[in-house]
Short mmCIF file of C-alpha atoms in Angstrom, two decimals:
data_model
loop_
_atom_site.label_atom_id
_atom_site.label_comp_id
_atom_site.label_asym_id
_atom_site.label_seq_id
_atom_site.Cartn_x
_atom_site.Cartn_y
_atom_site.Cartn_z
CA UNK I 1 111.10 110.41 101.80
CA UNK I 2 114.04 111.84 103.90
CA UNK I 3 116.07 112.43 100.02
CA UNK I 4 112.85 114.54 98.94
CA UNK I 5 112.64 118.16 100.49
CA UNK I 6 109.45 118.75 102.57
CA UNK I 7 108.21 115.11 102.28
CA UNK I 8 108.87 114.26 105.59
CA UNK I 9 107.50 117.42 106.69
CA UNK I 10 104.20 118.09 104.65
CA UNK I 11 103.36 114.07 103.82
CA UNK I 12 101.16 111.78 105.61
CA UNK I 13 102.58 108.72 106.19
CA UNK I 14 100.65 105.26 106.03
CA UNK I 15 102.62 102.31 107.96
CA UNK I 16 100.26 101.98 111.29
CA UNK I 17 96.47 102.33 112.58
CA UNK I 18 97.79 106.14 113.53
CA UNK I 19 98.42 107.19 110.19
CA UNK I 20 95.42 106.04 108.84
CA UNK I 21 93.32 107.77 111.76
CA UNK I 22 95.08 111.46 110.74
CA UNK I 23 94.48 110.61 107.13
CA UNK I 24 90.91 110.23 107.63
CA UNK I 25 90.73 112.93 109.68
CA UNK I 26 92.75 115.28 107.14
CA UNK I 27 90.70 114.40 104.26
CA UNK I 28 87.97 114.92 106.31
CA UNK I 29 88.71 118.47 107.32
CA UNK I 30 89.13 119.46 103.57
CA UNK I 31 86.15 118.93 102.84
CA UNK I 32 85.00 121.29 105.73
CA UNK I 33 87.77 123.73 104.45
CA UNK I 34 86.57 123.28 101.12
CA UNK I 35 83.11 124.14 101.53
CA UNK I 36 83.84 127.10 103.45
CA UNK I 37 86.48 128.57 101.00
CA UNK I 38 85.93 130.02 97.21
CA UNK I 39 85.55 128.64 94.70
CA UNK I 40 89.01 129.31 93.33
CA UNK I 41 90.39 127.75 96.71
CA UNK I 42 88.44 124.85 96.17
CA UNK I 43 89.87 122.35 93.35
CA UNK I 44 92.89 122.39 95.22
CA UNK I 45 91.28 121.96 98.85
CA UNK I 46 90.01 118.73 97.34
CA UNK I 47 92.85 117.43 95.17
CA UNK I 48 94.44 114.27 97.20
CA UNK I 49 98.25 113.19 95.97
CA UNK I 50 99.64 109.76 96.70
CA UNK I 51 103.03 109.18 95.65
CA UNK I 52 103.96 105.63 95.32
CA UNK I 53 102.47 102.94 92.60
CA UNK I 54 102.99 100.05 94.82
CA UNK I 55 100.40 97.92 96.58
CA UNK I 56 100.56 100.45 99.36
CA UNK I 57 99.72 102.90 96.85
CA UNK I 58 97.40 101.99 94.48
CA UNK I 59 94.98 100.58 97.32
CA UNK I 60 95.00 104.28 98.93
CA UNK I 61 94.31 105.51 95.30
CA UNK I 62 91.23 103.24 95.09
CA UNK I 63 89.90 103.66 98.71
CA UNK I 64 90.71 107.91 98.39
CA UNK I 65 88.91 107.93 95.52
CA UNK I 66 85.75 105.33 97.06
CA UNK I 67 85.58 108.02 100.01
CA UNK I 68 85.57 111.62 97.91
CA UNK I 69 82.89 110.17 95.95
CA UNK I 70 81.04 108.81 98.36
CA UNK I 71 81.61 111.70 100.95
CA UNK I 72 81.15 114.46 98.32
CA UNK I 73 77.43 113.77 98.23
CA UNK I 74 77.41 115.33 101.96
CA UNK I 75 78.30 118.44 100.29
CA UNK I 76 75.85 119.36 98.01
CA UNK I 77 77.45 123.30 97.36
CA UNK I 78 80.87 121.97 96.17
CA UNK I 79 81.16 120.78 92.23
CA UNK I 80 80.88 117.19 91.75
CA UNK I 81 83.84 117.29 89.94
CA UNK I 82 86.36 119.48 92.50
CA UNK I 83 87.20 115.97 94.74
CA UNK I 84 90.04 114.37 92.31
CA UNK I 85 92.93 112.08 93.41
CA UNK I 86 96.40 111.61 91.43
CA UNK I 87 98.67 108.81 92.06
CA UNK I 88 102.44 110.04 90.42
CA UNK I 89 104.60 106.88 90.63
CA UNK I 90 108.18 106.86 89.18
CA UNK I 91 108.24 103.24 87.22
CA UNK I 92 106.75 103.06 84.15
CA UNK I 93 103.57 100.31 85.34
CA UNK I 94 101.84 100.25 88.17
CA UNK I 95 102.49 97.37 90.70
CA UNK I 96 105.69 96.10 89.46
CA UNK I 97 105.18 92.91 91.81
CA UNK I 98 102.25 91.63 89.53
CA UNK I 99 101.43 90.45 86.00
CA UNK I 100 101.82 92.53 83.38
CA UNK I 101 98.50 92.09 82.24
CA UNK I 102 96.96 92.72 85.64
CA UNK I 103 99.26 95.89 85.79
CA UNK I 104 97.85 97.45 82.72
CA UNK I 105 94.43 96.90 84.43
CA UNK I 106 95.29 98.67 87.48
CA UNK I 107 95.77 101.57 85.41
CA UNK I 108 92.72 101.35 83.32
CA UNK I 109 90.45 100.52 86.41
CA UNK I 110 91.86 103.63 88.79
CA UNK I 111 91.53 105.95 85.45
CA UNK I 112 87.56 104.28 85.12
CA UNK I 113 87.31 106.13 88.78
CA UNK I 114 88.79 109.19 87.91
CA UNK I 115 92.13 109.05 89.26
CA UNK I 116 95.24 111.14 87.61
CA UNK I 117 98.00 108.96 87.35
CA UNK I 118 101.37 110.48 86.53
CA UNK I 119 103.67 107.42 85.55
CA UNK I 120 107.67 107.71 84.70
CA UNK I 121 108.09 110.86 87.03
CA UNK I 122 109.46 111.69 90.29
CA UNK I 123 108.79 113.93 93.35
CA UNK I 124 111.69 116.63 92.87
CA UNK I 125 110.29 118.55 96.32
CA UNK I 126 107.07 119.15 98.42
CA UNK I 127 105.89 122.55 98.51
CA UNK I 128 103.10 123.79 101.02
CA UNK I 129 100.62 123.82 98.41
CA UNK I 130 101.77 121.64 95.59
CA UNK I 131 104.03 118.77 94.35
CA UNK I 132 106.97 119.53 92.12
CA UNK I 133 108.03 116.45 89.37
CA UNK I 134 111.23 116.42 87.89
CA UNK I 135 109.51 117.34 84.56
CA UNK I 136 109.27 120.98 86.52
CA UNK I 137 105.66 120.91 86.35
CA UNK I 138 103.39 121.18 89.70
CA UNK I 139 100.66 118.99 91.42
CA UNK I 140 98.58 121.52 93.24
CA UNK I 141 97.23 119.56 96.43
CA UNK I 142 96.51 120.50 99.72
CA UNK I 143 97.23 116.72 101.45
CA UNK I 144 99.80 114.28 100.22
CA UNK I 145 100.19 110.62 101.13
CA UNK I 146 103.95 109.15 100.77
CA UNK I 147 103.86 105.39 99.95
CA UNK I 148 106.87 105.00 97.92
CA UNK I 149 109.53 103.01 99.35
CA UNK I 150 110.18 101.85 102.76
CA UNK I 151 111.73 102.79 105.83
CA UNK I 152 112.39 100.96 108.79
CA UNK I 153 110.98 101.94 112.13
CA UNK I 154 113.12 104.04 114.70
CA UNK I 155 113.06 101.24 116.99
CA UNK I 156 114.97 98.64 114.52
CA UNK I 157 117.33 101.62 114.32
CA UNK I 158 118.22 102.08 118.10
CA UNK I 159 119.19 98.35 118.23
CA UNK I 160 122.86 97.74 118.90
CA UNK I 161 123.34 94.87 116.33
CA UNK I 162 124.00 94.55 112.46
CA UNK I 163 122.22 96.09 110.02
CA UNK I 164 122.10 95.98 106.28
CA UNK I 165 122.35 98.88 103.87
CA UNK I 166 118.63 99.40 104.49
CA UNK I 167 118.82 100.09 107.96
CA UNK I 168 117.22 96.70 108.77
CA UNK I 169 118.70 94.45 111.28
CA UNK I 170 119.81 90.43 109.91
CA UNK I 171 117.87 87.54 111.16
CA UNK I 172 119.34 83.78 110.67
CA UNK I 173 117.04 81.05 109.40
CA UNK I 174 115.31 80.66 112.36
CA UNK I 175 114.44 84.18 112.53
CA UNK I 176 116.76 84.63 115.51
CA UNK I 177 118.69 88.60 114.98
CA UNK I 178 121.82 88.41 114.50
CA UNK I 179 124.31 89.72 116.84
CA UNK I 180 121.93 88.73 120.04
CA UNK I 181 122.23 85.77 122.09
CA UNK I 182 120.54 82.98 120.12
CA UNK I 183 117.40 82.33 121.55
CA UNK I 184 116.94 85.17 123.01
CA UNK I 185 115.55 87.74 120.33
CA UNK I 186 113.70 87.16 117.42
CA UNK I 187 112.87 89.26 114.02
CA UNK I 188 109.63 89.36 112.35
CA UNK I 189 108.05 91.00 109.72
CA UNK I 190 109.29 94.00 107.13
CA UNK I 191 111.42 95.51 109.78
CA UNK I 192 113.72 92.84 109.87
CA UNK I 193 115.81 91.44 106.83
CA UNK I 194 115.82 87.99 106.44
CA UNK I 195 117.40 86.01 103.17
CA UNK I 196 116.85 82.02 103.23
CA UNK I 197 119.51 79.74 102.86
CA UNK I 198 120.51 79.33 99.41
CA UNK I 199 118.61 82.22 98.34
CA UNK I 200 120.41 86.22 97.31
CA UNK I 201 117.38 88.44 98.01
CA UNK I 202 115.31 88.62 100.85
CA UNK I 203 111.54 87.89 101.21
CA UNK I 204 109.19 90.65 100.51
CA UNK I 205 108.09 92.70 102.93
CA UNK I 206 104.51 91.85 102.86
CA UNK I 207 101.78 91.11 105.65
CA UNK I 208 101.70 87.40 104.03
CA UNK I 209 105.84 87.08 105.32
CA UNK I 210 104.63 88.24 108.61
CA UNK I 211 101.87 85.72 109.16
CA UNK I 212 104.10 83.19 108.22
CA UNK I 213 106.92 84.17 110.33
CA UNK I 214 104.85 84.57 113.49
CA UNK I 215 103.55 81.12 113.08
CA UNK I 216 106.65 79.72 112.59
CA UNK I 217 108.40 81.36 115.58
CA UNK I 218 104.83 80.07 117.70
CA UNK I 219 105.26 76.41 116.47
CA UNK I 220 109.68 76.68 117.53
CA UNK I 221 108.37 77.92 120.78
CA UNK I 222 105.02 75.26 121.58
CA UNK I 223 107.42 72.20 120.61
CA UNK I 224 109.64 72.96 123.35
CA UNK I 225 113.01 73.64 120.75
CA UNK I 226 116.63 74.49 122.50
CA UNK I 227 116.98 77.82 120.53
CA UNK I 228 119.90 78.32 122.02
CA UNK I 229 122.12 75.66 119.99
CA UNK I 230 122.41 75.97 116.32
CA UNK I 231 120.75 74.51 114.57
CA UNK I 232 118.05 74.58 117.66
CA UNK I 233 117.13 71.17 118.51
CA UNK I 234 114.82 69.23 120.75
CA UNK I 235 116.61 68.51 124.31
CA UNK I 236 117.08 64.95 124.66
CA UNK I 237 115.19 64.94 128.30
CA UNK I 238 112.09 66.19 126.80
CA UNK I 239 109.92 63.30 126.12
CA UNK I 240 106.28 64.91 125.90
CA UNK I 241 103.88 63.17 123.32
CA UNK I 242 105.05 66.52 120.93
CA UNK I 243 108.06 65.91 121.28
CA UNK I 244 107.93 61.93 120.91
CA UNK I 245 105.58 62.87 117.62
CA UNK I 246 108.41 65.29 116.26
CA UNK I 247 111.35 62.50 116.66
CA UNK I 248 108.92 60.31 114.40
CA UNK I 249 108.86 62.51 111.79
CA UNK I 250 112.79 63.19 111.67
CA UNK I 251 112.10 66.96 113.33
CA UNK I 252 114.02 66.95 116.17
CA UNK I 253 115.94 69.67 114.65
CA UNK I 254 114.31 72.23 113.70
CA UNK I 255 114.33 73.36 109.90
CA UNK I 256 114.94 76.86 108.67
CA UNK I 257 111.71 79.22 108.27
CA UNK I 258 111.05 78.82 104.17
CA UNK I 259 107.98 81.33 103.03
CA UNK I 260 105.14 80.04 100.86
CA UNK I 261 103.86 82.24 98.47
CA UNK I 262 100.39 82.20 98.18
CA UNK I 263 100.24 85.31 95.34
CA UNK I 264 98.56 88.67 95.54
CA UNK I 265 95.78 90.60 96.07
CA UNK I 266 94.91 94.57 95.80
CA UNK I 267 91.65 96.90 95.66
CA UNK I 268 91.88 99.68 92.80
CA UNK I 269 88.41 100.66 94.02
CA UNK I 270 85.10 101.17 92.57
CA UNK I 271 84.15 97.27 93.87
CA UNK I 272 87.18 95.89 91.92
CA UNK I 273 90.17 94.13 92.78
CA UNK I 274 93.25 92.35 91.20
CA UNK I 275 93.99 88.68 92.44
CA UNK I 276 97.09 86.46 91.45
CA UNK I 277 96.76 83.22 93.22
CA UNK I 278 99.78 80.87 93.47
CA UNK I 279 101.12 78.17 95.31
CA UNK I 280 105.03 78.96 95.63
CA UNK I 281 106.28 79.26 92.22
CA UNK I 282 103.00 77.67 90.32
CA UNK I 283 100.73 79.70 89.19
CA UNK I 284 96.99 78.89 90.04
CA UNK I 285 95.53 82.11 88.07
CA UNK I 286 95.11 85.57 87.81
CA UNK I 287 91.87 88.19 87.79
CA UNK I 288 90.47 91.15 88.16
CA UNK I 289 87.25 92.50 88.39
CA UNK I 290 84.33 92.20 90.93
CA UNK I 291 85.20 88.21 90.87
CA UNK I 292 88.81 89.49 92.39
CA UNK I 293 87.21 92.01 95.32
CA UNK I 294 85.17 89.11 96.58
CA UNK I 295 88.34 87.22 97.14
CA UNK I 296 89.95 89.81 98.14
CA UNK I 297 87.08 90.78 100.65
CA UNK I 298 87.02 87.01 101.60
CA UNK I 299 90.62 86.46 102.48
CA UNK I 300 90.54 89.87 104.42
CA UNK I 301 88.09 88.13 106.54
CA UNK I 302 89.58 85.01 107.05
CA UNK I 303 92.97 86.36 108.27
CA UNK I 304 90.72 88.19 111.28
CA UNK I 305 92.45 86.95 114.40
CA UNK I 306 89.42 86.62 116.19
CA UNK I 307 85.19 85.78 115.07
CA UNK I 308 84.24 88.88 117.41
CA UNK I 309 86.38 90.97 114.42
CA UNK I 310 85.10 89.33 111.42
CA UNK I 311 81.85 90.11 112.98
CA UNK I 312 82.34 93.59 113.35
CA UNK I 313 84.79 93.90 109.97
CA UNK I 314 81.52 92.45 107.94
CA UNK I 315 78.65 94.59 109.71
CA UNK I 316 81.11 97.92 108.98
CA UNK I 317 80.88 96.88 105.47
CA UNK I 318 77.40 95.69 105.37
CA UNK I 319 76.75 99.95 107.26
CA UNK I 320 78.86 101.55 104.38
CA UNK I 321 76.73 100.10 101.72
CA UNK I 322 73.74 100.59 102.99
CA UNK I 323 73.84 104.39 104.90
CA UNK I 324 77.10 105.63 103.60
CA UNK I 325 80.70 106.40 105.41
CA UNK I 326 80.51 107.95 108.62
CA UNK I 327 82.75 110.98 108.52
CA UNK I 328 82.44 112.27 112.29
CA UNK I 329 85.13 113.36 114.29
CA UNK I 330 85.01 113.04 117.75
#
């Protein structure tokens, strides 16, 4: 967004819990706005732009256009039809990163809910009150989500060690940065870059790298490895019943952090979801549909670090369905 005039300024961002609190809160207040203003004020009050068709993206595009439907029946004086949402991505399918057959139905199923998807243009500059493509036409919208692309975060920045033409620091195999004392600092997650051996691109910065990564770092730190030496092995003084076990199975080095892909998953709302389920490179299978949101509802709850969350996760939904959203602000 910092090559786009205005985006930084006038866009919502969406990386943290943060964001999502003053999104909900914006779209919130123009609704209020909205059913205060006249009626010429008020298609544009309620017209919602993301910009971005990537996971990131489309999901907003679904759950946007969940909430002004659902919330718009809390405002009986504004036009059913005034809430709208348009997506404007600048690739020619949605969701590059799945099938091409679940991509076309990403498109189909948003359009089913009444989203406006632009598709082959790009954001020329943000305006106060609209969006202007590179076609020179305008996207009148009074809140805009950015979600194309991706950044790293100011702290990764301040770091004084190497950093790639991304602005993202290296990591070695073992997730240890580069240009820190080994063993002493370790990279996880999107903010970090990290290419495995024998491989020329790095892994994708998803939430599924992250898990991984974080368990891999916990199980290099619980079996007691020298992280220090390269590649970090066991020290030969250590002779705990882990350590013992780990000599038995030829591990007392410590191999390279290798990411499993376990495939995709993403809500284009309305109760539907895409789903393409693999094991590394096999495929297992791909679908879409109310079939897909269950799994995609069930792995949310799964990866819940804790039963007290899945607990609370599942009664939110369970509230929604039954009574609505709750749209008050303290």
């Amino acid at each position: 967004d910092a090559n786009v005039p205005g985006a930084r300024e006038r866009c919502f961002a969406l990386k943290d819990c943060e964001d999502a609190r003053r999104l909900r809160e914006a779209v919130g207040e123009r609704f209020e706005r909205a059913a205060r203003a006249g009626d010429a004020a008020t298609a544009r009050e309620l017209t919602f732009a993301v910009v971005g068709g990537g996971a990131t993206g489309v999901e907003l595009a679904g759950e946007l256009s969940d909430f002004v439907n659902d919330v718009g029946r809390l405002y009986p004086s504004l036009p059913q039809e005034a809430p709208r949402v348009v997506l404007v991505h600048s690739g020619d399918e949605l969701l590059p990163q799945f099938d091409p057959d679940l991509r076309i139905e990403a498109l189909r199923a948003l359009e089913r809910r009444g989203v406006l998807v632009r598709l082959g243009r790009r954001v020329q500059r943000v305006d106060e009150e609209a969006l202007r493509l590179d076609d020179g036409s305008d996207v009148p919208c009074a809140l805009c989500a950015w979600c194309a692309g991706t950044a790293p975060v100011p702290f990764t920045e301040s770091l004084p060690v190497p950093v790639g033409d991304d602005g993202r620091p290296f990591v070695d195999g073992w997730l240890r940065v580069a240009g820190s004392p080994p063993g002493t600092v370790y990279g996880l997650g999107d903010a970090f870059c990290c290419i495995p051996n024998g491989e020329s691109e790095p892994v994708p910065q998803t939430a599924q790298v992250a898990g991984q990564q974080g368990a891999y770092v916990a199980r290099l730190l619980n079996r007691g490895y020298d992280c220090v030496r390269t590649p970090p092995r066991l020290p030969a003084e250590t002779r705990t019943p882990v350590a013992n076990w780990l000599r038995l199975r030829g591990a007392e080095e410590a191999s390279e952090f290798s990411f499993l892909n376990l495939g995709l998953l993403a809500y284009v709302g309305g109760g539907e979801a895409l789903s393409q389920v693999q094991v590394g490179d096999a495929r297992v299978g791909a679908w879409a549909g109310s079939a897909a949101f269950l799994l995609w509802r069930s792995v949310y709850i799964v990866k819940q670090v804790a039963t007290r969350n899945r607990v609370l996760v599942t009664f939110d939904w369970v509230k929604t369905a039954l009574f609505g959203r709750d749209i008050t602000r303290l």
